């Protein structure tokens, strides 16, 4: 993967989605075990 | 893939720790489970193990993320993990501290912890956001590692191979698009090559450091600085 702006923007989007998914799953995991 | 999984698992662990801390603070800030003694505050179900496990899982996930994110272009949020941990937990301290009875010793302790945690998380965040190089690395950094560097070296080599300056140095004739021998001063050839490198830099194929290195190489090959 090159260092092009398109690749960086794609990875920035991946990070934002990963954080959103992590928060959602974290809440679900906590609710499941408590 | 490892990068995304590492980040997702880290956020899951941090969210679980954040919620576990709120659950404990909601019943007074301390709890216990089991043992031979009478427990005044029973821990909510699951909270007793979620907090310590989430800390270690989060550390492992952060380690995996830090290793693999270097190889990819774009954001590298390693420097945001420490602030995320301390600012989120500091938020809990401040929220419960400000909402509690001000005469209680526990509440004063929470406020002190909140201030300390916010400083511990906020100071590094302030440093990262205030430094242009660190800010660029955190949100718009270049990939490092062997594979991307090989690709970049190949790009530079291709650009130089197409260069009339390098071609002349190698003793080959240089022709323009319709086959006529190319005319013009060597200075304009250098300018053409520099413009080609600048175009690669603008397109993001070369970062600032690689662009400077390629420019130096081109000028050295041409015998001038």
GROMACS .gro file of C-alpha atoms in nm:
model
  259
    1UNK     CA    1   0.000   0.000   0.000
    2UNK     CA    2   0.151   0.331  -0.106
    3UNK     CA    3   0.165   0.652   0.094
    4UNK     CA    4  -0.087   0.821  -0.133
    5UNK     CA    5  -0.349   1.055   0.018
    6UNK     CA    6  -0.619   0.812  -0.095
    7UNK     CA    7  -0.458   0.526   0.101
    8UNK     CA    8  -0.417   0.745   0.408
    9UNK     CA    9  -0.778   0.861   0.390
   10UNK     CA   10  -0.889   0.501   0.359
   11UNK     CA   11  -0.691   0.401   0.667
   12UNK     CA   12  -0.827   0.701   0.859
   13UNK     CA   13  -1.176   0.577   0.778
   14UNK     CA   14  -1.080   0.227   0.891
   15UNK     CA   15  -0.960   0.368   1.223
   16UNK     CA   16  -1.279   0.566   1.282
   17UNK     CA   17  -1.494   0.263   1.204
   18UNK     CA   18  -1.274   0.040   1.423
   19UNK     CA   19  -1.317   0.275   1.721
   20UNK     CA   20  -1.694   0.291   1.669
   21UNK     CA   21  -1.716  -0.090   1.644
   22UNK     CA   22  -1.494  -0.125   1.952
   23UNK     CA   23  -1.714   0.103   2.162
   24UNK     CA   24  -2.028  -0.080   2.051
   25UNK     CA   25  -1.879  -0.422   2.119
   26UNK     CA   26  -1.732  -0.303   2.450
   27UNK     CA   27  -2.076  -0.200   2.573
   28UNK     CA   28  -2.225  -0.530   2.455
   29UNK     CA   29  -1.947  -0.734   2.615
   30UNK     CA   30  -1.982  -0.549   2.946
   31UNK     CA   31  -2.359  -0.594   2.946
   32UNK     CA   32  -2.319  -0.963   2.864
   33UNK     CA   33  -2.088  -1.037   3.156
   34UNK     CA   34  -2.259  -0.817   3.415
   35UNK     CA   35  -0.615  -0.681   0.952
   36UNK     CA   36  -0.397  -0.713   1.265
   37UNK     CA   37  -0.407  -0.335   1.296
   38UNK     CA   38  -0.787  -0.319   1.287
   39UNK     CA   39  -0.827  -0.613   1.524
   40UNK     CA   40  -0.571  -0.467   1.765
   41UNK     CA   41  -0.749  -0.132   1.768
   42UNK     CA   42  -1.096  -0.284   1.806
   43UNK     CA   43  -0.985  -0.509   2.094
   44UNK     CA   44  -0.810  -0.215   2.263
   45UNK     CA   45  -1.127  -0.006   2.242
   46UNK     CA   46  -1.339  -0.298   2.370
   47UNK     CA   47  -1.102  -0.334   2.667
   48UNK     CA   48  -1.099   0.041   2.738
   49UNK     CA   49  -1.479   0.063   2.713
   50UNK     CA   50  -1.518  -0.233   2.949
   51UNK     CA   51  -1.272  -0.081   3.198
   52UNK     CA   52  -1.452   0.254   3.176
   53UNK     CA   53  -1.792   0.091   3.246
   54UNK     CA   54  -1.654  -0.136   3.521
   55UNK     CA   55  -1.505   0.167   3.697
   56UNK     CA   56  -1.840   0.348   3.678
   57UNK     CA   57  -2.018   0.043   3.819
   58UNK     CA   58  -1.785   0.034   4.119
   59UNK     CA   59  -1.796   0.410   4.176
   60UNK     CA   60  -2.174   0.394   4.160
   61UNK     CA   61  -2.180   0.182   4.478
   62UNK     CA   62  -1.936   0.398   4.669
   63UNK     CA   63  -1.603   0.337   4.500
   64UNK     CA   64  -1.505   0.004   4.653
   65UNK     CA   65  -1.640  -0.348   4.659
   66UNK     CA   66  -1.539  -0.704   4.733
   67UNK     CA   67  -1.654  -1.054   4.653
   68UNK     CA   68  -1.612  -1.383   4.842
   69UNK     CA   69  -1.361  -1.446   5.121
   70UNK     CA   70  -1.421  -1.531   5.489
   71UNK     CA   71  -1.531  -1.181   5.592
   72UNK     CA   72  -1.866  -1.007   5.576
   73UNK     CA   73  -1.860  -0.792   5.265
   74UNK     CA   74  -2.017  -0.448   5.304
   75UNK     CA   75  -2.029  -0.373   4.931
   76UNK     CA   76  -2.069  -0.672   4.705
   77UNK     CA   77  -1.918  -0.616   4.361
   78UNK     CA   78  -2.167  -0.614   4.076
   79UNK     CA   79  -2.162  -0.944   3.888
   80UNK     CA   80  -1.859  -0.974   3.660
   81UNK     CA   81  -1.699  -0.642   3.756
   82UNK     CA   82  -1.444  -0.808   3.984
   83UNK     CA   83  -1.265  -0.974   3.693
   84UNK     CA   84  -1.356  -0.747   3.403
   85UNK     CA   85  -1.140  -0.457   3.528
   86UNK     CA   86  -0.808  -0.645   3.567
   87UNK     CA   87  -0.861  -0.860   3.257
   88UNK     CA   88  -0.948  -0.559   3.042
   89UNK     CA   89  -0.625  -0.387   3.149
   90UNK     CA   90  -0.406  -0.676   3.035
   91UNK     CA   91  -0.608  -0.744   2.720
   92UNK     CA   92  -0.591  -0.375   2.635
   93UNK     CA   93  -0.213  -0.369   2.682
   94UNK     CA   94  -0.171  -0.671   2.454
   95UNK     CA   95  -0.399  -0.525   2.189
   96UNK     CA   96  -0.215  -0.192   2.201
   97UNK     CA   97   0.114  -0.377   2.153
   98UNK     CA   98  -0.018  -0.565   1.847
   99UNK     CA   99  -0.162  -0.244   1.703
  100UNK     CA  100   0.163  -0.053   1.756
  101UNK     CA  101   0.366  -0.317   1.573
  102UNK     CA  102   0.148  -0.349   1.266
  103UNK     CA  103   0.020   0.007   1.220
  104UNK     CA  104   0.373   0.123   1.134
  105UNK     CA  105   0.353  -0.073   0.809
  106UNK     CA  106   0.042   0.108   0.689
  107UNK     CA  107  -0.008   0.462   0.561
  108UNK     CA  108  -0.231   0.706   0.742
  109UNK     CA  109  -0.317   0.738   1.111
  110UNK     CA  110  -0.105   0.591   1.386
  111UNK     CA  111  -0.303   0.635   1.704
  112UNK     CA  112  -0.052   0.478   1.940
  113UNK     CA  113   0.017   0.820   2.089
  114UNK     CA  114  -0.355   0.867   2.156
  115UNK     CA  115  -0.397   0.545   2.357
  116UNK     CA  116  -0.240   0.675   2.676
  117UNK     CA  117  -0.447   0.997   2.671
  118UNK     CA  118  -0.762   0.795   2.591
  119UNK     CA  119  -0.704   0.574   2.895
  120UNK     CA  120  -0.632   0.849   3.146
  121UNK     CA  121  -0.880   1.106   3.016
  122UNK     CA  122  -1.168   0.856   3.012
  123UNK     CA  123  -1.095   0.731   3.363
  124UNK     CA  124  -1.029   1.089   3.478
  125UNK     CA  125  -1.373   1.180   3.343
  126UNK     CA  126  -1.526   0.917   3.571
  127UNK     CA  127  -1.339   1.053   3.873
  128UNK     CA  128  -1.447   1.409   3.799
  129UNK     CA  129  -1.809   1.321   3.721
  130UNK     CA  130  -1.864   1.116   4.036
  131UNK     CA  131  -1.653   1.355   4.243
  132UNK     CA  132  -1.849   1.663   4.139
  133UNK     CA  133  -2.183   1.484   4.181
  134UNK     CA  134  -2.103   1.348   4.528
  135UNK     CA  135  -2.124   1.495   4.878
  136UNK     CA  136  -1.848   1.757   4.899
  137UNK     CA  137  -1.788   1.688   5.270
  138UNK     CA  138  -1.706   1.323   5.204
  139UNK     CA  139  -1.341   1.227   5.208
  140UNK     CA  140  -1.400   0.980   4.925
  141UNK     CA  141  -1.532   1.252   4.698
  142UNK     CA  142  -1.234   1.479   4.763
  143UNK     CA  143  -1.006   1.186   4.684
  144UNK     CA  144  -1.191   1.127   4.358
  145UNK     CA  145  -1.151   1.491   4.257
  146UNK     CA  146  -0.778   1.477   4.331
  147UNK     CA  147  -0.749   1.156   4.126
  148UNK     CA  148  -0.954   1.318   3.849
  149UNK     CA  149  -0.722   1.617   3.828
  150UNK     CA  150  -0.413   1.391   3.830
  151UNK     CA  151  -0.557   1.163   3.560
  152UNK     CA  152  -0.660   1.456   3.340
  153UNK     CA  153  -0.310   1.601   3.366
  154UNK     CA  154  -0.153   1.261   3.292
  155UNK     CA  155  -0.373   1.218   2.985
  156UNK     CA  156  -0.403   1.577   2.875
  157UNK     CA  157  -0.035   1.675   2.888
  158UNK     CA  158   0.082   1.411   2.635
  159UNK     CA  159  -0.222   1.486   2.416
  160UNK     CA  160  -0.139   1.857   2.426
  161UNK     CA  161   0.220   1.775   2.331
  162UNK     CA  162   0.116   1.551   2.039
  163UNK     CA  163  -0.139   1.795   1.900
  164UNK     CA  164   0.093   2.091   1.947
  165UNK     CA  165   0.383   1.940   1.755
  166UNK     CA  166   0.333   1.955   1.377
  167UNK     CA  167   0.552   1.651   1.305
  168UNK     CA  168   0.386   1.437   1.573
  169UNK     CA  169   0.043   1.555   1.466
  170UNK     CA  170   0.114   1.458   1.108
  171UNK     CA  171   0.252   1.121   1.216
  172UNK     CA  172  -0.054   1.055   1.432
  173UNK     CA  173  -0.320   1.141   1.176
  174UNK     CA  174  -0.153   1.136   0.833
  175UNK     CA  175   0.173   0.946   0.871
  176UNK     CA  176   0.364   0.749   0.611
  177UNK     CA  177   0.404   0.375   0.611
  178UNK     CA  178   0.745   0.254   0.722
  179UNK     CA  179   0.903  -0.083   0.673
  180UNK     CA  180   1.063  -0.286   0.401
  181UNK     CA  181   0.777  -0.342   0.161
  182UNK     CA  182   0.659   0.020   0.124
  183UNK     CA  183   1.019   0.141   0.105
  184UNK     CA  184   1.087  -0.105  -0.177
  185UNK     CA  185   0.788   0.033  -0.362
  186UNK     CA  186   0.910   0.388  -0.313
  187UNK     CA  187   1.263   0.300  -0.423
  188UNK     CA  188   1.115   0.144  -0.734
  189UNK     CA  189   0.917   0.461  -0.801
  190UNK     CA  190   1.230   0.675  -0.767
  191UNK     CA  191   1.428   0.438  -0.987
  192UNK     CA  192   1.159   0.447  -1.255
  193UNK     CA  193   1.151   0.824  -1.244
  194UNK     CA  194   1.528   0.848  -1.278
  195UNK     CA  195   1.538   0.588  -1.554
  196UNK     CA  196   1.303   0.810  -1.754
  197UNK     CA  197   1.521   1.109  -1.680
  198UNK     CA  198   1.704   1.259  -1.981
  199UNK     CA  199   1.986   1.361  -1.749
  200UNK     CA  200   2.049   1.007  -1.638
  201UNK     CA  201   2.006   0.876  -1.991
  202UNK     CA  202   2.267   1.118  -2.124
  203UNK     CA  203   2.504   1.024  -1.845
  204UNK     CA  204   2.466   0.663  -1.948
  205UNK     CA  205   2.552   0.759  -2.305
  206UNK     CA  206   2.216   0.690  -2.456
  207UNK     CA  207   2.042   0.920  -2.693
  208UNK     CA  208   1.735   1.090  -2.566
  209UNK     CA  209   1.444   1.152  -2.793
  210UNK     CA  210   1.119   1.325  -2.749
  211UNK     CA  211   0.777   1.190  -2.833
  212UNK     CA  212   0.809   1.201  -3.214
  213UNK     CA  213   1.155   1.049  -3.221
  214UNK     CA  214   1.351   1.369  -3.277
  215UNK     CA  215   1.659   1.417  -3.068
  216UNK     CA  216   1.576   1.623  -2.769
  217UNK     CA  217   1.722   1.967  -2.756
  218UNK     CA  218   1.759   2.218  -2.481
  219UNK     CA  219   1.993   2.292  -2.202
  220UNK     CA  220   2.083   2.040  -1.933
  221UNK     CA  221   1.944   2.287  -1.679
  222UNK     CA  222   1.596   2.251  -1.828
  223UNK     CA  223   1.638   1.871  -1.814
  224UNK     CA  224   1.711   1.895  -1.445
  225UNK     CA  225   1.407   2.113  -1.400
  226UNK     CA  226   1.197   1.853  -1.582
  227UNK     CA  227   1.328   1.580  -1.352
  228UNK     CA  228   1.269   1.791  -1.045
  229UNK     CA  229   0.916   1.861  -1.160
  230UNK     CA  230   0.862   1.488  -1.209
  231UNK     CA  231   0.982   1.421  -0.855
  232UNK     CA  232   0.766   1.705  -0.723
  233UNK     CA  233   0.466   1.549  -0.896
  234UNK     CA  234   0.540   1.218  -0.722
  235UNK     CA  235   0.569   1.408  -0.394
  236UNK     CA  236   0.237   1.584  -0.450
  237UNK     CA  237   0.070   1.255  -0.538
  238UNK     CA  238   0.189   1.111  -0.207
  239UNK     CA  239   0.418   0.848  -0.358
  240UNK     CA  240   0.715   1.022  -0.194
  241UNK     CA  241   0.706   1.178   0.150
  242UNK     CA  242   0.908   1.491   0.230
  243UNK     CA  243   1.216   1.298   0.342
  244UNK     CA  244   1.215   1.069   0.039
  245UNK     CA  245   1.156   1.364  -0.194
  246UNK     CA  246   1.456   1.547  -0.052
  247UNK     CA  247   1.671   1.232  -0.081
  248UNK     CA  248   1.565   1.176  -0.442
  249UNK     CA  249   1.629   1.540  -0.526
  250UNK     CA  250   1.978   1.524  -0.378
  251UNK     CA  251   2.045   1.204  -0.571
  252UNK     CA  252   1.930   1.363  -0.895
  253UNK     CA  253   2.143   1.672  -0.844
  254UNK     CA  254   2.446   1.464  -0.750
  255UNK     CA  255   2.405   1.254  -1.062
  256UNK     CA  256   2.393   1.568  -1.267
  257UNK     CA  257   2.706   1.694  -1.100
  258UNK     CA  258   2.570   2.006  -0.938
  259UNK     CA  259   2.411   2.108  -0.610
   0.00000   0.00000   0.00000
